[in-house]
Amino acid sequence: MATITETFNPELQQQMIDYYQNYQINPPAYAIFAAKTPYARITIYASGKIVFQGSNPEQEAQKWQNSTNNNSNTPNNLPTNFNQLAIIGSDEVGNGSYFGPLVVCAAYVAKEDLLFLKELGVKDSKELTDATMQAIAPKIKAKVPHQILVVNPAKYNAIQPNYNAVHMKTVLHNRALYLLEQKLNNHQIDGILVDQFTSENNYNNYLQQETKQPQAKIYFTTKGEQYHLAVASASIIARTTFLDWFTEIKKTTGLDLPMGASAKVDLVASQIINKYGINYLNQLAKMHFKNTEKALNLANKKS
Ligand code: MG
């Protein structure tokens, strides 16, 4: 049995305690915390000494070694080798677009799929064109277990009065993460990374009524796509699902709807009101946006 001994600062000790919550065992004398994973038994002593002991203690120790002087690329709340772990990531698209659905996607990336995704060109979706994302999305979907939730405008408008935007996103992320975790019963899951859209406190508060929640530890960070390919994959799948909605609308109705919430959006919305009536907009747009009022004003001027 191999042993690795380290001394870490209290901040890192706390991160370890949070990280190993699900593996917790009774600590021995003079220890403040102990956990047992498939690779090692990890013991944190009050003195600051950390002992990794077991069949493969490097597997656990390397997650934390050098983290105090090597976290320039990783947010403080993530383990240092976070981008190498098996992670479920989640992201949403469509929140700021008047036309179109709100799409949330959770995606699971196993360690052995990281290289495939990297070679495929998966990265921060802001660095990719829509065409590139549409070309690689089918390959990502075929490789990566995922859960997509699409809230079409009519549904969105029906539930929006009871859920502010953050509450709705929180519930959707939670549901996508929960459903995906259910599908992954035999996979190793080192954690969940939510591309952060609200504080951790807010997120947890909005979930108080939700009885079904994922079990893995949840990390939150903005720009989550940069820290794990699971979030980048989720983001690309969500974005292309959002784009597919517009393609489908164009095919079935002939309407070429703009994305976003610009003046062009107001104009197109006013044309729809004039041609089909305001109720038809309810199927296409998020009605609580200010664009609805602007479009009605434009429509009135013409009629
Ligand atoms: Mg996001």
Tab-separated table of C-alpha atoms and ligand atoms in Angstrom, residues 91-92 195-196, ligand 1:
chain	number	residue	atom	x	y	z
A	91	ASP	CA	-25.452	25.471	-19.864
A	92	GLU	CA	-28.445	27.292	-21.328
A	195	ASP	CA	-22.049	27.491	-16.020
A	196	GLN	CA	-22.879	30.011	-13.344
B	1	MG	MG	-24.088	30.033	-19.770
